[in-house]
mmCIF file of C-alpha atoms in Angstrom:
data_model
loop_
_atom_site.group_PDB
_atom_site.id
_atom_site.type_symbol
_atom_site.label_atom_id
_atom_site.label_comp_id
_atom_site.label_asym_id
_atom_site.label_seq_id
_atom_site.Cartn_x
_atom_site.Cartn_y
_atom_site.Cartn_z
ATOM 1 C CA MET A 1 0.807 -34.816 -23.779
ATOM 2 C CA THR A 2 4.224 -33.377 -24.664
ATOM 3 C CA THR A 3 5.215 -29.792 -25.124
ATOM 4 C CA SER A 4 6.808 -28.957 -28.449
ATOM 5 C CA PRO A 5 10.320 -27.600 -27.840
ATOM 6 C CA ASN A 6 9.792 -25.244 -30.757
ATOM 7 C CA ARG A 7 6.975 -23.534 -28.883
ATOM 8 C CA ILE A 8 9.258 -22.969 -25.916
ATOM 9 C CA ARG A 9 11.920 -21.552 -28.220
ATOM 10 C CA ILE A 10 9.407 -19.189 -29.805
ATOM 11 C CA GLY A 11 8.521 -17.873 -26.353
ATOM 12 C CA ALA A 12 12.188 -17.510 -25.448
ATOM 13 C CA ALA A 13 12.823 -15.650 -28.699
ATOM 14 C CA ALA A 14 9.852 -13.358 -28.033
ATOM 15 C CA LEU A 15 11.239 -12.521 -24.596
ATOM 16 C CA THR A 16 14.674 -11.854 -26.082
ATOM 17 C CA VAL A 17 13.238 -9.414 -28.611
ATOM 18 C CA ALA A 18 11.156 -7.792 -25.871
ATOM 19 C CA GLY A 19 14.291 -7.176 -23.820
ATOM 20 C CA VAL A 20 16.064 -5.543 -26.753
ATOM 21 C CA LEU A 21 13.031 -3.348 -27.475
ATOM 22 C CA PHE A 22 12.752 -2.253 -23.841
ATOM 23 C CA LEU A 23 16.357 -1.080 -24.100
ATOM 24 C CA LEU A 24 15.823 0.691 -27.420
ATOM 25 C CA TYR A 25 12.797 2.495 -25.965
ATOM 26 C CA PRO A 26 14.730 4.839 -23.628
ATOM 27 C CA VAL A 27 17.844 4.927 -25.804
ATOM 28 C CA THR A 28 16.059 6.229 -28.917
ATOM 29 C CA ARG A 29 13.440 8.384 -27.160
ATOM 30 C CA PRO A 30 14.065 12.129 -27.662
ATOM 31 C CA TYR A 31 14.616 14.000 -24.396
ATOM 32 C CA GLU A 32 13.493 17.614 -24.558
ATOM 33 C CA ASP A 33 11.939 19.897 -21.965
ATOM 34 C CA GLU A 34 8.334 18.837 -22.485
ATOM 35 C CA SER A 35 7.098 21.516 -20.093
ATOM 36 C CA THR A 36 7.812 24.081 -22.831
ATOM 37 C CA LEU A 37 5.966 24.367 -26.113
ATOM 38 C CA ALA A 38 9.169 24.309 -28.153
ATOM 39 C CA GLY A 39 10.562 21.266 -26.367
ATOM 40 C CA ALA A 40 7.316 19.308 -26.504
ATOM 41 C CA THR A 41 6.815 20.086 -30.183
ATOM 42 C CA THR A 42 10.371 19.119 -31.082
ATOM 43 C CA ALA A 43 10.257 15.826 -29.204
ATOM 44 C CA MET A 44 6.766 14.649 -30.032
ATOM 45 C CA SER A 45 6.763 15.601 -33.703
ATOM 46 C CA SER A 46 9.914 13.579 -34.358
ATOM 47 C CA THR A 47 10.116 10.158 -35.956
ATOM 48 C CA ALA A 48 12.243 9.033 -33.021
ATOM 49 C CA TRP A 49 9.288 9.670 -30.686
ATOM 50 C CA VAL A 50 7.073 7.328 -32.701
ATOM 51 C CA ALA A 51 9.752 4.656 -33.056
ATOM 52 C CA ALA A 52 10.746 4.677 -29.381
ATOM 53 C CA HIS A 53 7.209 4.328 -28.070
ATOM 54 C CA LEU A 54 6.429 1.685 -30.681
ATOM 55 C CA PHE A 55 9.403 -0.290 -29.379
ATOM 56 C CA GLY A 56 7.833 -0.108 -25.928
ATOM 57 C CA ILE A 57 4.394 -1.184 -27.153
ATOM 58 C CA ILE A 58 5.753 -4.214 -28.999
ATOM 59 C CA GLY A 59 7.933 -5.032 -26.004
ATOM 60 C CA PHE A 60 4.896 -5.177 -23.722
ATOM 61 C CA VAL A 61 3.023 -7.435 -26.142
ATOM 62 C CA LEU A 62 5.946 -9.841 -26.521
ATOM 63 C CA LEU A 63 6.487 -9.896 -22.764
ATOM 64 C CA ALA A 64 2.851 -10.884 -22.276
ATOM 65 C CA LEU A 65 3.159 -13.636 -24.885
ATOM 66 C CA SER A 66 6.258 -15.039 -23.198
ATOM 67 C CA LEU A 67 4.231 -15.570 -20.018
ATOM 68 C CA LEU A 68 2.340 -18.303 -21.867
ATOM 69 C CA THR A 69 5.615 -20.095 -22.515
ATOM 70 C CA LEU A 70 6.633 -19.710 -18.893
ATOM 71 C CA HIS A 71 3.342 -21.225 -17.773
ATOM 72 C CA THR A 72 3.855 -24.125 -20.172
ATOM 73 C CA VAL A 73 7.335 -24.815 -18.810
ATOM 74 C CA LEU A 74 6.122 -24.701 -15.206
ATOM 75 C CA SER A 75 2.821 -26.497 -15.834
ATOM 76 C CA ARG A 76 3.983 -29.779 -14.271
ATOM 77 C CA THR A 77 5.500 -28.191 -11.170
ATOM 78 C CA ARG A 78 4.026 -27.090 -7.860
ATOM 79 C CA ALA A 79 4.426 -23.495 -9.069
ATOM 80 C CA GLU A 80 1.813 -23.913 -11.832
ATOM 81 C CA PRO A 81 -0.939 -21.959 -9.990
ATOM 82 C CA LEU A 82 1.406 -18.991 -9.556
ATOM 83 C CA ALA A 83 2.483 -19.185 -13.201
ATOM 84 C CA TYR A 84 -1.170 -19.246 -14.258
ATOM 85 C CA ALA A 85 -1.949 -16.220 -12.071
ATOM 86 C CA ALA A 86 1.037 -14.440 -13.609
ATOM 87 C CA LEU A 87 -0.273 -15.237 -17.094
ATOM 88 C CA LEU A 88 -3.770 -13.893 -16.415
ATOM 89 C CA THR A 89 -2.683 -10.719 -14.621
ATOM 90 C CA GLY A 90 0.002 -10.092 -17.239
ATOM 91 C CA TRP A 91 -2.411 -10.286 -20.142
ATOM 92 C CA LEU A 92 -4.971 -8.131 -18.367
ATOM 93 C CA GLY A 93 -2.333 -5.597 -17.381
ATOM 94 C CA THR A 94 -0.946 -5.402 -20.901
ATOM 95 C CA GLY A 95 -4.432 -4.889 -22.318
ATOM 96 C CA LEU A 96 -4.973 -1.932 -19.997
ATOM 97 C CA ALA A 97 -1.503 -0.395 -20.330
ATOM 98 C CA VAL A 98 -0.898 -0.544 -24.079
ATOM 99 C CA PRO A 99 -3.722 1.843 -25.148
ATOM 100 C CA GLY A 100 -2.123 4.601 -23.086
ATOM 101 C CA GLN A 101 1.176 3.953 -24.820
ATOM 102 C CA GLY A 102 -0.599 4.199 -28.150
ATOM 103 C CA ALA A 103 -2.111 7.560 -27.231
ATOM 104 C CA GLU A 104 1.302 8.792 -26.105
ATOM 105 C CA ASP A 105 2.878 7.582 -29.315
ATOM 106 C CA PHE A 106 0.491 8.303 -32.156
ATOM 107 C CA GLY A 107 -1.936 10.757 -30.558
ATOM 108 C CA LEU A 108 0.621 13.213 -29.198
ATOM 109 C CA HIS A 109 2.760 12.840 -32.311
ATOM 110 C CA ALA A 110 -0.129 13.804 -34.595
ATOM 111 C CA THR A 111 -1.089 16.697 -32.320
ATOM 112 C CA ALA A 112 2.495 17.976 -32.222
ATOM 113 C CA LEU A 113 2.699 17.930 -36.013
ATOM 114 C CA GLU A 114 -0.493 19.962 -36.268
ATOM 115 C CA ALA A 115 0.557 22.340 -33.491
ATOM 116 C CA ALA A 116 3.809 23.083 -35.304
ATOM 117 C CA ASN A 117 1.788 24.613 -38.155
ATOM 118 C CA ASN A 118 -1.206 25.883 -36.219
ATOM 119 C CA PRO A 119 -0.486 28.066 -33.164
ATOM 120 C CA GLN A 120 -4.149 27.884 -32.160
ATOM 121 C CA ILE A 121 -3.602 24.295 -31.032
ATOM 122 C CA ASN A 122 -2.433 24.306 -27.422
ATOM 123 C CA LEU A 123 -0.157 21.285 -27.371
ATOM 124 C CA LEU A 124 0.682 21.608 -23.672
ATOM 125 C CA ASN A 125 -2.988 21.452 -22.722
ATOM 126 C CA VAL A 126 -3.477 18.370 -24.885
ATOM 127 C CA ILE A 127 -0.485 16.700 -23.228
ATOM 128 C CA GLU A 128 -1.802 17.449 -19.753
ATOM 129 C CA THR A 129 -5.271 16.167 -20.633
ATOM 130 C CA SER A 130 -3.871 13.027 -22.259
ATOM 131 C CA ARG A 131 -1.659 12.165 -19.299
ATOM 132 C CA GLN A 132 -3.489 13.549 -16.267
ATOM 133 C CA SER A 133 -7.166 12.840 -16.957
ATOM 134 C CA PRO A 134 -8.791 10.245 -14.664
ATOM 135 C CA GLY A 135 -9.400 7.773 -17.493
ATOM 136 C CA PRO A 136 -5.800 7.464 -18.704
ATOM 137 C CA ILE A 137 -4.438 7.464 -15.162
ATOM 138 C CA LEU A 138 -6.844 4.729 -14.081
ATOM 139 C CA THR A 139 -6.406 2.433 -17.066
ATOM 140 C CA SER A 140 -2.679 2.865 -17.663
ATOM 141 C CA GLY A 141 -1.827 2.955 -13.973
ATOM 142 C CA THR A 142 -3.890 -0.124 -13.193
ATOM 143 C CA GLY A 143 -2.444 -1.897 -16.220
ATOM 144 C CA MET A 144 1.143 -1.233 -15.178
ATOM 145 C CA LEU A 145 0.458 -2.285 -11.583
ATOM 146 C CA LEU A 146 -1.110 -5.535 -12.792
ATOM 147 C CA LEU A 147 1.798 -6.158 -15.135
ATOM 148 C CA ALA A 148 4.260 -5.537 -12.305
ATOM 149 C CA LEU A 149 2.306 -7.951 -10.108
ATOM 150 C CA SER A 150 2.355 -10.478 -12.935
ATOM 151 C CA ILE A 151 6.132 -10.479 -13.310
ATOM 152 C CA VAL A 152 6.618 -10.617 -9.540
ATOM 153 C CA LEU A 153 4.325 -13.662 -9.430
ATOM 154 C CA ALA A 154 6.307 -15.152 -12.304
ATOM 155 C CA ALA A 155 9.560 -14.602 -10.405
ATOM 156 C CA VAL A 156 8.132 -16.330 -7.322
ATOM 157 C CA ALA A 157 6.888 -19.209 -9.484
ATOM 158 C CA ILE A 158 10.332 -19.591 -11.041
ATOM 159 C CA TRP A 159 11.954 -19.583 -7.602
ATOM 160 C CA ARG A 160 9.648 -22.338 -6.347
ATOM 161 C CA SER A 161 9.571 -24.486 -9.464
ATOM 162 C CA GLY A 162 13.060 -25.954 -9.457
ATOM 163 C CA VAL A 163 12.968 -26.048 -13.259
ATOM 164 C CA LEU A 164 14.698 -22.749 -14.057
ATOM 165 C CA ALA A 165 17.519 -20.965 -12.238
ATOM 166 C CA ARG A 166 15.863 -19.749 -9.049
ATOM 167 C CA ALA A 167 16.867 -16.095 -9.361
ATOM 168 C CA SER A 168 16.361 -15.825 -13.126
ATOM 169 C CA GLY A 169 13.051 -13.990 -12.794
ATOM 170 C CA ILE A 170 14.164 -11.407 -10.236
ATOM 171 C CA PRO A 171 15.905 -8.776 -12.441
ATOM 172 C CA LEU A 172 12.969 -8.639 -14.843
ATOM 173 C CA ALA A 173 10.509 -8.392 -11.945
ATOM 174 C CA VAL A 174 12.452 -5.487 -10.437
ATOM 175 C CA GLY A 175 12.625 -3.749 -13.811
ATOM 176 C CA ILE A 176 8.908 -4.013 -14.563
ATOM 177 C CA ALA A 177 7.978 -3.043 -10.997
ATOM 178 C CA ALA A 178 10.078 0.106 -11.406
ATOM 179 C CA PHE A 179 8.584 1.018 -14.774
ATOM 180 C CA LEU A 180 6.175 3.685 -13.514
ATOM 181 C CA PRO A 181 8.631 5.459 -11.153
ATOM 182 C CA GLN A 182 11.388 5.585 -13.766
ATOM 183 C CA LEU A 183 9.145 7.590 -16.097
ATOM 184 C CA PHE A 184 9.848 10.594 -13.866
ATOM 185 C CA ALA A 185 13.611 10.007 -13.728
ATOM 186 C CA PRO A 186 16.342 11.736 -15.787
ATOM 187 C CA PRO A 187 17.512 10.138 -19.058
ATOM 188 C CA PRO A 188 20.540 8.262 -17.630
ATOM 189 C CA VAL A 189 18.334 6.538 -15.052
ATOM 190 C CA ARG A 190 15.770 5.645 -17.690
ATOM 191 C CA ILE A 191 18.441 4.139 -19.918
ATOM 192 C CA ALA A 192 19.878 2.187 -16.969
ATOM 193 C CA HIS A 193 16.373 0.909 -16.311
ATOM 194 C CA GLY A 194 16.172 -0.254 -19.925
ATOM 195 C CA VAL A 195 19.448 -2.113 -19.448
ATOM 196 C CA LEU A 196 18.038 -3.829 -16.342
ATOM 197 C CA ILE A 197 14.941 -5.044 -18.185
ATOM 198 C CA ALA A 198 17.046 -6.188 -21.141
ATOM 199 C CA VAL A 199 19.402 -8.170 -18.897
ATOM 200 C CA GLY A 200 16.490 -9.698 -16.998
ATOM 201 C CA SER A 201 14.690 -10.639 -20.201
ATOM 202 C CA LEU A 202 17.774 -12.198 -21.775
ATOM 203 C CA TRP A 203 18.581 -14.214 -18.658
ATOM 204 C CA LEU A 204 15.080 -15.627 -18.387
ATOM 205 C CA ALA A 205 14.937 -16.257 -22.152
ATOM 206 C CA ARG A 206 18.185 -18.220 -21.896
ATOM 207 C CA GLU A 207 16.724 -20.351 -19.121
ATOM 208 C CA LEU A 208 13.592 -21.042 -21.163
ATOM 209 C CA TRP A 209 15.685 -21.962 -24.200
ATOM 210 C CA ARG A 210 17.733 -24.327 -22.035
ATOM 211 C CA THR A 211 14.593 -26.194 -20.997
ATOM 212 C CA SER A 212 13.614 -26.566 -24.644
ATOM 213 C CA ALA A 213 16.737 -28.678 -25.211
ATOM 214 C CA SER A 214 15.753 -31.210 -22.540
ATOM 215 C CA SER A 215 12.162 -31.047 -23.756
ATOM 216 C CA SER A 216 13.382 -31.801 -27.276
ATOM 217 C CA GLY A 217 15.175 -34.926 -26.062
ATOM 218 C CA ARG A 218 12.064 -36.218 -24.315
ATOM 219 C CA HIS A 219 9.938 -35.310 -27.335
ATOM 220 C CA LEU A 220 12.180 -37.285 -29.726
ATOM 221 C CA GLN A 221 12.273 -40.272 -27.388
ATOM 222 C CA ARG A 222 8.488 -40.399 -27.087
ATOM 223 C CA THR A 223 8.081 -39.985 -30.854
ATOM 224 C CA ALA A 224 10.452 -42.892 -31.479
ATOM 225 C CA GLU A 225 8.619 -45.057 -28.958
ATOM 226 C CA ALA A 226 5.266 -44.234 -30.537
ATOM 227 C CA THR A 227 6.610 -45.049 -34.017
ATOM 228 C CA ALA A 228 8.002 -48.360 -32.794
ATOM 229 C CA ASP A 229 4.669 -49.263 -31.233
ATOM 230 C CA ARG A 230 2.838 -48.561 -34.493
ATOM 231 C CA ARG A 231 5.270 -50.719 -36.476
ATOM 232 C CA ALA A 232 5.216 -53.619 -34.042
ATOM 233 C CA PRO A 233 3.307 -56.667 -35.366
ATOM 234 C CA ALA A 234 -0.055 -57.304 -33.783
#
């Protein structure tokens, strides 16, 4: 069975877009003092708030999809079990982490819009409940830890495989592992973190795309051989 080079390129393209979106997330996010009612209302009621967090959500989904491509590329190497573990933990982690991002994006945005016109709505209490309740902490925190584990496993698989540049998974692994801590950092650090993830994503995407070229050559050769066999006289 051969792997279609186009499928590898789709995965590489998805990872490229994910990297760009992870950079746009901190760059476009409004930074106000969210410990004050005025700052929280201004930030969370803005269109930029919705767009920035949506960039992050889509980035997580595309990152998870690219793990399937990585597993495909490494499927014939000794690193396949690690790549498969990365795929499973990455999908599970994304499934747990993304709902919290959705609540942060759409839920707090809608509440901030209402609070701007209705002083009886205590936006700060809603924010604290949304972020600090056991449910959101457990699901989002576990999801991000699993996703970090996934990308670390992927980086180890890449290192061992001999198919991609050995260090090409490390920057992305560091960036995803640092995702939770950087949420508490000042804006310049958060933007620098976005740059790190973007660079890591683009490097790994380039390596995946490179393998699609060699895969394409093998695919064309096998197609030609199969066609010749069918045309050969019995």
